[in-house]
PDB file of C-alpha atoms in Angstrom:
ATOM      1  CA  MET A   1      16.008 -17.128  -0.612  1.00 50.00           C
ATOM      2  CA  GLY A   2      14.983 -15.632   2.741  1.00 56.00           C
ATOM      3  CA  TYR A   3      14.022 -12.024   3.129  1.00 58.00           C
ATOM      4  CA  GLY A   4      14.461  -9.495   5.836  1.00 59.00           C
ATOM      5  CA  PRO A   5      14.539  -8.895   9.533  1.00 55.00           C
ATOM      6  CA  LYS A   6      12.362 -10.763  11.964  1.00 52.00           C
ATOM      7  CA  VAL A   7       8.648 -10.007  11.712  1.00 62.00           C
ATOM      8  CA  ARG A   8       6.901 -10.211  15.040  1.00 57.00           C
ATOM      9  CA  PRO A   9       3.241 -11.176  14.672  1.00 56.00           C
ATOM     10  CA  CYS A  10       0.796  -9.796  17.231  1.00 48.00           C
ATOM     11  CA  GLU A  11      -1.915 -12.071  15.920  1.00 37.00           C
ATOM     12  CA  ILE A  12      -1.941 -14.090  12.731  1.00 34.00           C
ATOM     13  CA  TRP A  13      -5.011 -15.748  11.283  1.00 34.00           C
ATOM     14  CA  ALA A  14      -6.505 -16.817   7.995  1.00 33.00           C
ATOM     15  CA  LYS A  15      -8.077 -20.243   8.059  1.00 31.00           C
ATOM     16  CA  GLY A  16      -5.086 -21.711   9.837  1.00 32.00           C
ATOM     17  CA  ARG A  17      -2.525 -20.435   7.383  1.00 35.00           C
ATOM     18  CA  THR A  18       0.388 -18.173   8.196  1.00 35.00           C
ATOM     19  CA  PHE A  19       1.179 -15.414   5.710  1.00 39.00           C
ATOM     20  CA  MET A  20       4.233 -14.055   7.470  1.00 43.00           C
ATOM     21  CA  TYR A  21       7.779 -14.816   6.398  1.00 40.00           C
ATOM     22  CA  SER A  22      10.786 -14.226   8.619  1.00 37.00           C
ATOM     23  CA  PHE A  23      14.275 -15.586   8.342  1.00 33.00           C
ATOM     24  CA  SER A  24      16.658 -13.630  10.545  1.00 34.00           C
ATOM     25  CA  SER A  25      16.693 -13.692  14.328  1.00 33.00           C
ATOM     26  CA  THR A  26      17.407 -10.046  15.048  1.00 36.00           C
ATOM     27  CA  PHE A  27      15.632  -6.732  14.867  1.00 37.00           C
ATOM     28  CA  ARG A  28      17.424  -3.657  13.583  1.00 41.00           C
ATOM     29  CA  LEU A  29      17.098  -0.447  15.552  1.00 37.00           C
ATOM     30  CA  ILE A  30      15.846   2.596  13.694  1.00 40.00           C
ATOM     31  CA  PRO A  31      15.831   6.234  14.838  1.00 43.00           C
ATOM     32  CA  ILE A  32      12.661   8.234  15.355  1.00 44.00           C
ATOM     33  CA  PHE A  33      12.200  10.144  12.113  1.00 43.00           C
ATOM     34  CA  GLY A  34       8.682  11.492  12.589  1.00 42.00           C
ATOM     35  CA  ILE A  35       9.687  14.952  13.811  1.00 48.00           C
ATOM     36  CA  LEU A  36      12.653  15.602  11.544  1.00 55.00           C
ATOM     37  CA  ALA A  37      12.026  13.763   8.286  1.00 81.00           C
ATOM     38  CA  PHE A  38       9.510  13.983   5.485  1.00 94.00           C
ATOM     39  CA  MET A  39       7.583  10.983   4.240  1.00 97.00           C
ATOM     40  CA  ILE A  40       8.172  10.482   0.511  1.00 98.00           C
ATOM     41  CA  VAL A  41       5.752   8.480  -1.663  1.00 98.00           C
ATOM     42  CA  THR A  42       6.855   7.373  -5.150  1.00 98.00           C
ATOM     43  CA  TYR A  43       4.681   5.565  -7.714  1.00 98.00           C
ATOM     44  CA  TYR A  44       6.047   2.894 -10.093  1.00 97.00           C
ATOM     45  CA  GLY A  45       2.832   1.960 -11.905  1.00 95.00           C
ATOM     46  CA  LYS A  46       0.053  -0.589 -11.309  1.00 96.00           C
ATOM     47  CA  GLN A  47      -0.130  -0.729  -7.495  1.00 96.00           C
ATOM     48  CA  PHE A  48       3.609  -0.447  -6.863  1.00 97.00           C
ATOM     49  CA  PHE A  49       4.613   2.256  -4.373  1.00 98.00           C
ATOM     50  CA  LYS A  50       7.697   3.146  -2.415  1.00 98.00           C
ATOM     51  CA  VAL A  51       7.079   4.883   0.915  1.00 98.00           C
ATOM     52  CA  GLN A  52      10.179   6.216   2.632  1.00 97.00           C
ATOM     53  CA  LEU A  53      10.755   7.985   5.933  1.00 96.00           C
ATOM     54  CA  GLY A  54      14.393   8.580   6.785  1.00 94.00           C
ATOM     55  CA  ASP A  55      16.288   5.394   5.943  1.00 93.00           C
ATOM     56  CA  THR A  56      13.238   3.142   6.296  1.00 96.00           C
ATOM     57  CA  VAL A  57      11.492   1.984   3.117  1.00 96.00           C
ATOM     58  CA  ILE A  58       8.177   0.164   2.650  1.00 98.00           C
ATOM     59  CA  ALA A  59       7.269  -1.253  -0.773  1.00 97.00           C
ATOM     60  CA  TYR A  60       3.639  -1.938  -1.663  1.00 98.00           C
ATOM     61  CA  ASN A  61       2.804  -4.544  -4.331  1.00 96.00           C
ATOM     62  CA  PRO A  62       6.120  -4.537  -6.228  1.00 95.00           C
ATOM     63  CA  ILE A  63       5.799  -5.629  -9.840  1.00 96.00           C
ATOM     64  CA  GLY A  64       7.573  -8.948 -10.352  1.00 95.00           C
ATOM     65  CA  LYS A  65      10.025  -9.807 -13.097  1.00 92.00           C
ATOM     66  CA  ASP A  66       7.510 -12.255 -14.615  1.00 93.00           C
ATOM     67  CA  SER A  67       4.842  -9.577 -15.004  1.00 95.00           C
ATOM     68  CA  LYS A  68       4.117  -8.013 -18.385  1.00 94.00           C
ATOM     69  CA  HIS A  69       4.300  -4.632 -16.683  1.00 94.00           C
ATOM     70  CA  LYS A  70       7.527  -2.711 -16.204  1.00 93.00           C
ATOM     71  CA  ALA A  71       9.343  -3.696 -13.025  1.00 92.00           C
ATOM     72  CA  SER A  72      11.554  -1.353 -11.010  1.00 94.00           C
ATOM     73  CA  ARG A  73      14.137  -2.210  -8.396  1.00 94.00           C
ATOM     74  CA  PHE A  74      15.217  -0.670  -5.106  1.00 95.00           C
ATOM     75  CA  GLY A  75      16.012  -1.815  -1.581  1.00 96.00           C
ATOM     76  CA  ALA A  76      13.154  -2.031   0.930  1.00 97.00           C
ATOM     77  CA  ASP A  77      12.894  -2.937   4.605  1.00 96.00           C
ATOM     78  CA  ILE A  78       9.308  -4.203   4.340  1.00 97.00           C
ATOM     79  CA  VAL A  79       7.357  -5.530   1.353  1.00 97.00           C
ATOM     80  CA  LEU A  80       3.571  -5.724   1.520  1.00 98.00           C
ATOM     81  CA  SER A  81       1.963  -7.863  -1.169  1.00 97.00           C
ATOM     82  CA  SER A  82      -1.828  -7.819  -1.236  1.00 96.00           C
ATOM     83  CA  LEU A  83      -2.443 -10.456  -3.903  1.00 95.00           C
ATOM     84  CA  ARG A  84      -0.595 -13.527  -5.160  1.00 92.00           C
ATOM     85  CA  ASP A  85       0.221 -12.582  -8.724  1.00 92.00           C
ATOM     86  CA  ALA A  86       3.404 -11.529 -10.522  1.00 92.00           C
ATOM     87  CA  ASP A  87       1.890  -8.066 -10.946  1.00 94.00           C
ATOM     88  CA  PHE A  88       1.975  -7.560  -7.174  1.00 95.00           C
ATOM     89  CA  ASN A  89       4.423  -9.912  -5.436  1.00 93.00           C
ATOM     90  CA  GLY A  90       7.868  -9.137  -6.855  1.00 93.00           C
ATOM     91  CA  VAL A  91       9.698  -9.156  -3.533  1.00 95.00           C
ATOM     92  CA  GLU A  92      12.927 -10.006  -5.375  1.00 94.00           C
ATOM     93  CA  GLN A  93      12.820  -6.507  -6.876  1.00 94.00           C
ATOM     94  CA  CYS A  94      13.159  -5.012  -3.391  1.00 96.00           C
ATOM     95  CA  ALA A  95      16.168  -7.011  -2.180  1.00 93.00           C
ATOM     96  CA  TYR A  96      18.933  -4.654  -3.157  1.00 84.00           C
ATOM     97  CA  GLY A  97      22.225  -3.602  -1.618  1.00 82.00           C
ATOM     98  CA  GLU A  98      22.182  -4.203   2.124  1.00 81.00           C
ATOM     99  CA  LYS A  99      18.385  -4.360   2.335  1.00 84.00           C
ATOM    100  CA  GLU A 100      16.675  -7.752   2.692  1.00 89.00           C
ATOM    101  CA  PRO A 101      12.971  -7.025   3.161  1.00 95.00           C
ATOM    102  CA  ALA A 102      10.526  -8.576   5.579  1.00 96.00           C
ATOM    103  CA  LEU A 103       7.666  -9.934   3.479  1.00 96.00           C
ATOM    104  CA  ILE A 104       4.018  -9.790   4.558  1.00 96.00           C
ATOM    105  CA  THR A 105       1.430 -11.261   2.220  1.00 94.00           C
ATOM    106  CA  GLY A 106      -1.864 -11.606   3.997  1.00 93.00           C
ATOM    107  CA  PRO A 107      -4.243 -11.039   6.912  1.00 96.00           C
ATOM    108  CA  GLY A 108      -3.004 -10.590  10.462  1.00 96.00           C
ATOM    109  CA  GLU A 109      -1.372  -8.074  12.772  1.00 97.00           C
ATOM    110  CA  TYR A 110       2.379  -7.527  12.606  1.00 97.00           C
ATOM    111  CA  GLU A 111       5.139  -5.364  13.992  1.00 96.00           C
ATOM    112  CA  VAL A 112       8.427  -4.744  12.184  1.00 95.00           C
ATOM    113  CA  ASP A 113      10.956  -2.325  13.661  1.00 91.00           C
ATOM    114  CA  GLY A 114       8.243  -0.375  15.452  1.00 93.00           C
ATOM    115  CA  ILE A 115       6.005  -0.154  12.368  1.00 96.00           C
ATOM    116  CA  PHE A 116       2.552  -1.611  13.030  1.00 97.00           C
ATOM    117  CA  ILE A 117       0.735  -3.360  10.195  1.00 98.00           C
ATOM    118  CA  LYS A 118      -2.762  -4.808   9.947  1.00 98.00           C
ATOM    119  CA  GLY A 119      -3.931  -6.966   7.056  1.00 98.00           C
ATOM    120  CA  PHE A 120      -7.586  -7.702   6.285  1.00 98.00           C
ATOM    121  CA  GLY A 121      -8.600 -10.385   3.812  1.00 97.00           C
ATOM    122  CA  THR A 122     -11.236  -9.609   1.150  1.00 96.00           C
ATOM    123  CA  HIS A 123     -12.490 -11.602  -1.817  1.00 95.00           C
ATOM    124  CA  THR A 124     -11.735 -10.339  -5.306  1.00 94.00           C
ATOM    125  CA  THR A 125     -11.199 -11.470  -8.877  1.00 92.00           C
ATOM    126  CA  TYR A 126      -8.018 -10.859 -10.826  1.00 91.00           C
ATOM    127  CA  ASN A 127      -7.500 -11.955 -14.417  1.00 89.00           C
ATOM    128  CA  LYS A 128     -10.815 -13.822 -14.076  1.00 89.00           C
ATOM    129  CA  GLU A 129      -9.516 -15.901 -11.162  1.00 91.00           C
ATOM    130  CA  GLU A 130     -10.922 -15.710  -7.638  1.00 92.00           C
ATOM    131  CA  LYS A 131      -8.287 -14.399  -5.245  1.00 93.00           C
ATOM    132  CA  ILE A 132      -7.825 -13.175  -1.699  1.00 94.00           C
ATOM    133  CA  ASN A 133      -6.953  -9.491  -1.648  1.00 96.00           C
ATOM    134  CA  THR A 134      -5.402  -8.068   1.497  1.00 97.00           C
ATOM    135  CA  VAL A 135      -6.235  -4.537   2.569  1.00 98.00           C
ATOM    136  CA  PHE A 136      -3.334  -3.121   4.583  1.00 98.00           C
ATOM    137  CA  GLY A 137      -3.335  -0.522   7.316  1.00 98.00           C
ATOM    138  CA  VAL A 138       0.122   0.739   8.311  1.00 98.00           C
ATOM    139  CA  MET A 139       0.983   3.041  11.210  1.00 97.00           C
ATOM    140  CA  PHE A 140       4.346   4.546  10.297  1.00 94.00           C
ATOM    141  CA  GLU A 141       5.681   7.187  12.701  1.00 92.00           C
ATOM    142  CA  GLY A 142       2.210   8.436  13.557  1.00 95.00           C
ATOM    143  CA  ILE A 143       0.995   8.526   9.939  1.00 97.00           C
ATOM    144  CA  ASN A 144      -1.815   6.093   9.118  1.00 98.00           C
ATOM    145  CA  LEU A 145      -1.599   4.632   5.601  1.00 98.00           C
ATOM    146  CA  ALA A 146      -4.438   2.545   4.129  1.00 98.00           C
ATOM    147  CA  PHE A 147      -3.834   0.468   1.006  1.00 98.00           C
ATOM    148  CA  LEU A 148      -6.862  -1.153  -0.650  1.00 98.00           C
ATOM    149  CA  GLY A 149      -5.010  -3.312  -3.175  1.00 96.00           C
ATOM    150  CA  SER A 150      -7.380  -4.904  -5.717  1.00 95.00           C
ATOM    151  CA  LEU A 151     -10.534  -4.190  -3.761  1.00 96.00           C
ATOM    152  CA  ALA A 152     -13.540  -5.428  -5.740  1.00 94.00           C
ATOM    153  CA  SER A 153     -16.304  -3.337  -4.148  1.00 95.00           C
ATOM    154  CA  PRO A 154     -17.042  -1.047  -1.186  1.00 96.00           C
ATOM    155  CA  GLU A 155     -19.100  -3.858   0.343  1.00 95.00           C
ATOM    156  CA  ALA A 156     -15.910  -5.895   0.710  1.00 94.00           C
ATOM    157  CA  LEU A 157     -14.880  -3.485   3.465  1.00 96.00           C
ATOM    158  CA  THR A 158     -16.849  -4.788   6.414  1.00 95.00           C
ATOM    159  CA  ARG A 159     -17.468  -2.757   9.545  1.00 94.00           C
ATOM    160  CA  GLU A 160     -14.640  -4.671  11.209  1.00 94.00           C
ATOM    161  CA  VAL A 161     -12.207  -3.692   8.448  1.00 95.00           C
ATOM    162  CA  LYS A 162     -13.237  -0.034   8.527  1.00 96.00           C
ATOM    163  CA  GLU A 163     -12.815   0.117  12.287  1.00 96.00           C
ATOM    164  CA  GLY A 164      -9.461  -1.634  11.997  1.00 96.00           C
ATOM    165  CA  LEU A 165      -8.186   0.901   9.472  1.00 97.00           C
ATOM    166  CA  GLY A 166      -8.922   3.747  11.879  1.00 96.00           C
ATOM    167  CA  GLU A 167      -8.541   7.414  10.974  1.00 97.00           C
ATOM    168  CA  ILE A 168      -6.847   7.372   7.578  1.00 98.00           C
ATOM    169  CA  ASP A 169      -4.235   9.943   6.647  1.00 98.00           C
ATOM    170  CA  VAL A 170      -3.301   8.621   3.190  1.00 98.00           C
ATOM    171  CA  LEU A 171      -5.478   6.227   1.170  1.00 98.00           C
ATOM    172  CA  PHE A 172      -4.252   4.288  -1.871  1.00 98.00           C
ATOM    173  CA  VAL A 173      -7.226   3.309  -4.019  1.00 97.00           C
ATOM    174  CA  PRO A 174      -7.581   1.378  -7.326  1.00 96.00           C
ATOM    175  CA  ILE A 175      -9.677   3.069 -10.028  1.00 95.00           C
ATOM    176  CA  ARG A 176      -9.276   0.752 -13.017  1.00 87.00           C
ATOM    177  CA  ASP A 177     -12.923  -0.383 -13.109  1.00 82.00           C
ATOM    178  CA  GLU A 178     -11.949  -3.863 -14.335  1.00 82.00           C
ATOM    179  CA  GLU A 179     -12.446  -6.291 -11.448  1.00 85.00           C
ATOM    180  CA  THR A 180     -11.695  -3.426  -9.015  1.00 92.00           C
ATOM    181  CA  LEU A 181     -13.326  -0.152  -8.013  1.00 94.00           C
ATOM    182  CA  GLY A 182     -14.202   2.314 -10.745  1.00 92.00           C
ATOM    183  CA  ALA A 183     -13.398   6.016 -10.528  1.00 94.00           C
ATOM    184  CA  THR A 184     -16.765   7.189  -9.194  1.00 95.00           C
ATOM    185  CA  THR A 185     -17.132   4.365  -6.685  1.00 96.00           C
ATOM    186  CA  ALA A 186     -13.527   4.759  -5.543  1.00 96.00           C
ATOM    187  CA  TYR A 187     -13.869   8.454  -4.782  1.00 96.00           C
ATOM    188  CA  LYS A 188     -17.169   7.977  -2.939  1.00 96.00           C
ATOM    189  CA  LEU A 189     -15.524   5.264  -0.838  1.00 97.00           C
ATOM    190  CA  ALA A 190     -12.568   7.549  -0.093  1.00 96.00           C
ATOM    191  CA  LEU A 191     -14.978  10.186   1.208  1.00 95.00           C
ATOM    192  CA  ALA A 192     -16.860   7.598   3.260  1.00 96.00           C
ATOM    193  CA  LEU A 193     -13.564   6.542   4.855  1.00 97.00           C
ATOM    194  CA  ASP A 194     -12.746  10.194   5.693  1.00 97.00           C
ATOM    195  CA  ALA A 195      -9.282   9.933   4.159  1.00 97.00           C
ATOM    196  CA  LYS A 196      -7.280  13.153   4.262  1.00 97.00           C
ATOM    197  CA  ILE A 197      -5.251  12.380   1.120  1.00 98.00           C
ATOM    198  CA  VAL A 198      -6.363  10.049  -1.675  1.00 98.00           C
ATOM    199  CA  ILE A 199      -3.848   8.617  -4.143  1.00 98.00           C
ATOM    200  CA  PRO A 200      -5.320   6.774  -7.175  1.00 97.00           C
ATOM    201  CA  MET A 201      -3.527   3.735  -8.604  1.00 97.00           C
ATOM    202  CA  ASP A 202      -3.788   1.006 -11.214  1.00 95.00           C
ATOM    203  CA  TYR A 203      -5.271   3.137 -13.972  1.00 93.00           C
ATOM    204  CA  GLU A 204      -2.644   2.795 -16.718  1.00 89.00           C
ATOM    205  CA  GLY A 205      -4.321   1.577 -19.890  1.00 82.00           C
ATOM    206  CA  ALA A 206      -7.807   2.261 -18.514  1.00 85.00           C
ATOM    207  CA  THR A 207      -8.964   5.025 -20.849  1.00 88.00           C
ATOM    208  CA  GLY A 208     -10.443   7.988 -19.019  1.00 93.00           C
ATOM    209  CA  ALA A 209     -10.248   6.440 -15.545  1.00 94.00           C
ATOM    210  CA  LEU A 210      -7.841   8.956 -14.062  1.00 95.00           C
ATOM    211  CA  GLU A 211      -9.582  11.934 -15.648  1.00 96.00           C
ATOM    212  CA  LYS A 212     -12.937  10.758 -14.298  1.00 95.00           C
ATOM    213  CA  PHE A 213     -11.507  10.252 -10.818  1.00 96.00           C
ATOM    214  CA  VAL A 214      -9.984  13.732 -10.807  1.00 96.00           C
ATOM    215  CA  LYS A 215     -13.303  15.187 -11.919  1.00 95.00           C
ATOM    216  CA  GLU A 216     -15.073  13.404  -9.081  1.00 93.00           C
ATOM    217  CA  GLY A 217     -12.687  15.203  -6.737  1.00 91.00           C
ATOM    218  CA  GLY A 218     -13.648  18.585  -8.143  1.00 91.00           C
ATOM    219  CA  ASP A 219     -10.803  18.957 -10.635  1.00 91.00           C
ATOM    220  CA  THR A 220      -8.528  20.163  -7.829  1.00 91.00           C
ATOM    221  CA  ALA A 221      -6.049  17.288  -7.890  1.00 96.00           C
ATOM    222  CA  GLU A 222      -2.375  18.003  -7.406  1.00 96.00           C
ATOM    223  CA  THR A 223      -0.079  16.188  -9.867  1.00 97.00           C
ATOM    224  CA  LEU A 224       3.398  15.465  -8.544  1.00 98.00           C
ATOM    225  CA  GLU A 225       6.560  13.514  -9.307  1.00 98.00           C
ATOM    226  CA  LYS A 226       6.636  12.453  -5.640  1.00 98.00           C
ATOM    227  CA  PHE A 227       4.404  13.210  -2.672  1.00 98.00           C
ATOM    228  CA  THR A 228       6.563  14.648   0.110  1.00 98.00           C
ATOM    229  CA  PHE A 229       4.941  15.649   3.383  1.00 97.00           C
ATOM    230  CA  LYS A 230       4.925  15.680   7.168  1.00 96.00           C
ATOM    231  CA  LYS A 231       2.076  14.778   9.494  1.00 95.00           C
ATOM    232  CA  LYS A 232       1.303  18.432  10.166  1.00 95.00           C
ATOM    233  CA  ASP A 233       0.859  19.052   6.414  1.00 96.00           C
ATOM    234  CA  LEU A 234      -2.263  16.875   6.497  1.00 96.00           C
ATOM    235  CA  GLU A 235      -4.143  19.128   8.908  1.00 95.00           C
ATOM    236  CA  GLY A 236      -7.373  20.385   7.345  1.00 95.00           C
ATOM    237  CA  LYS A 237      -7.205  17.990   4.393  1.00 96.00           C
ATOM    238  CA  GLU A 238     -10.457  16.259   3.447  1.00 95.00           C
ATOM    239  CA  GLY A 239     -10.356  13.856   0.514  1.00 94.00           C
ATOM    240  CA  ASP A 240      -7.675  15.834  -1.335  1.00 96.00           C
ATOM    241  CA  VAL A 241      -6.555  13.962  -4.466  1.00 97.00           C
ATOM    242  CA  VAL A 242      -2.849  13.616  -5.206  1.00 97.00           C
ATOM    243  CA  VAL A 243      -1.924  12.121  -8.593  1.00 97.00           C
ATOM    244  CA  LEU A 244       1.594  10.730  -8.830  1.00 97.00           C
ATOM    245  CA  LYS A 245       3.433  10.420 -12.124  1.00 96.00           C
ATOM    246  CA  VAL A 246       4.958   7.012 -12.800  1.00 95.00           C
ATOM    247  CA  ALA A 247       8.655   7.061 -11.908  1.00 93.00           C
TER     248      ALA A 247
END
């Protein structure tokens, strides 16, 4: 089954392999939502997020139907999958209604409907297997989103990756401390990256991980059902922690 509108690569690389999938020959036009609409971030557990602005939806690391974790389903325009595992690559869960998502699964530079995406490959281990984890930077209507996926260590973010991510508005960071960053390391990295908002992920079942991360942030975290904001709401924010309840 093919997914989504045409993905236009600006530059694609990764040892000669292409990680971009496109099946239709047309782009859809979308209105400019940045001034009028709020960005809404919803968390579905593990590393699965829905980011919506107006009618446009991006899904990060959707949980697949073959995963042992609970999968959710909704329609998305773009699916970003940072690691090849059923816990993170359930694109079929995001093909719903009239939406057939464009799927991006690895390093490169891409443009989909005016949304600019950069992927940076890093080495990690998942379920005791060596994997390539893709760190994604997404510029979505002037808001810069950075998604670390299953980042193994701060050292995996080279100078090139940090420069490529740019000035981060919202950072999604793993805190599980099993093959990925732990709570203390994750928060220190978030500060080093100068992220305005930091959203922890992948902590379910990791006893004390979330509490420790919140404590690292000064026990000032805001706990929400969904994170709803505009660009101007981020002014003056410095490493503010937002904890999202699982939908």
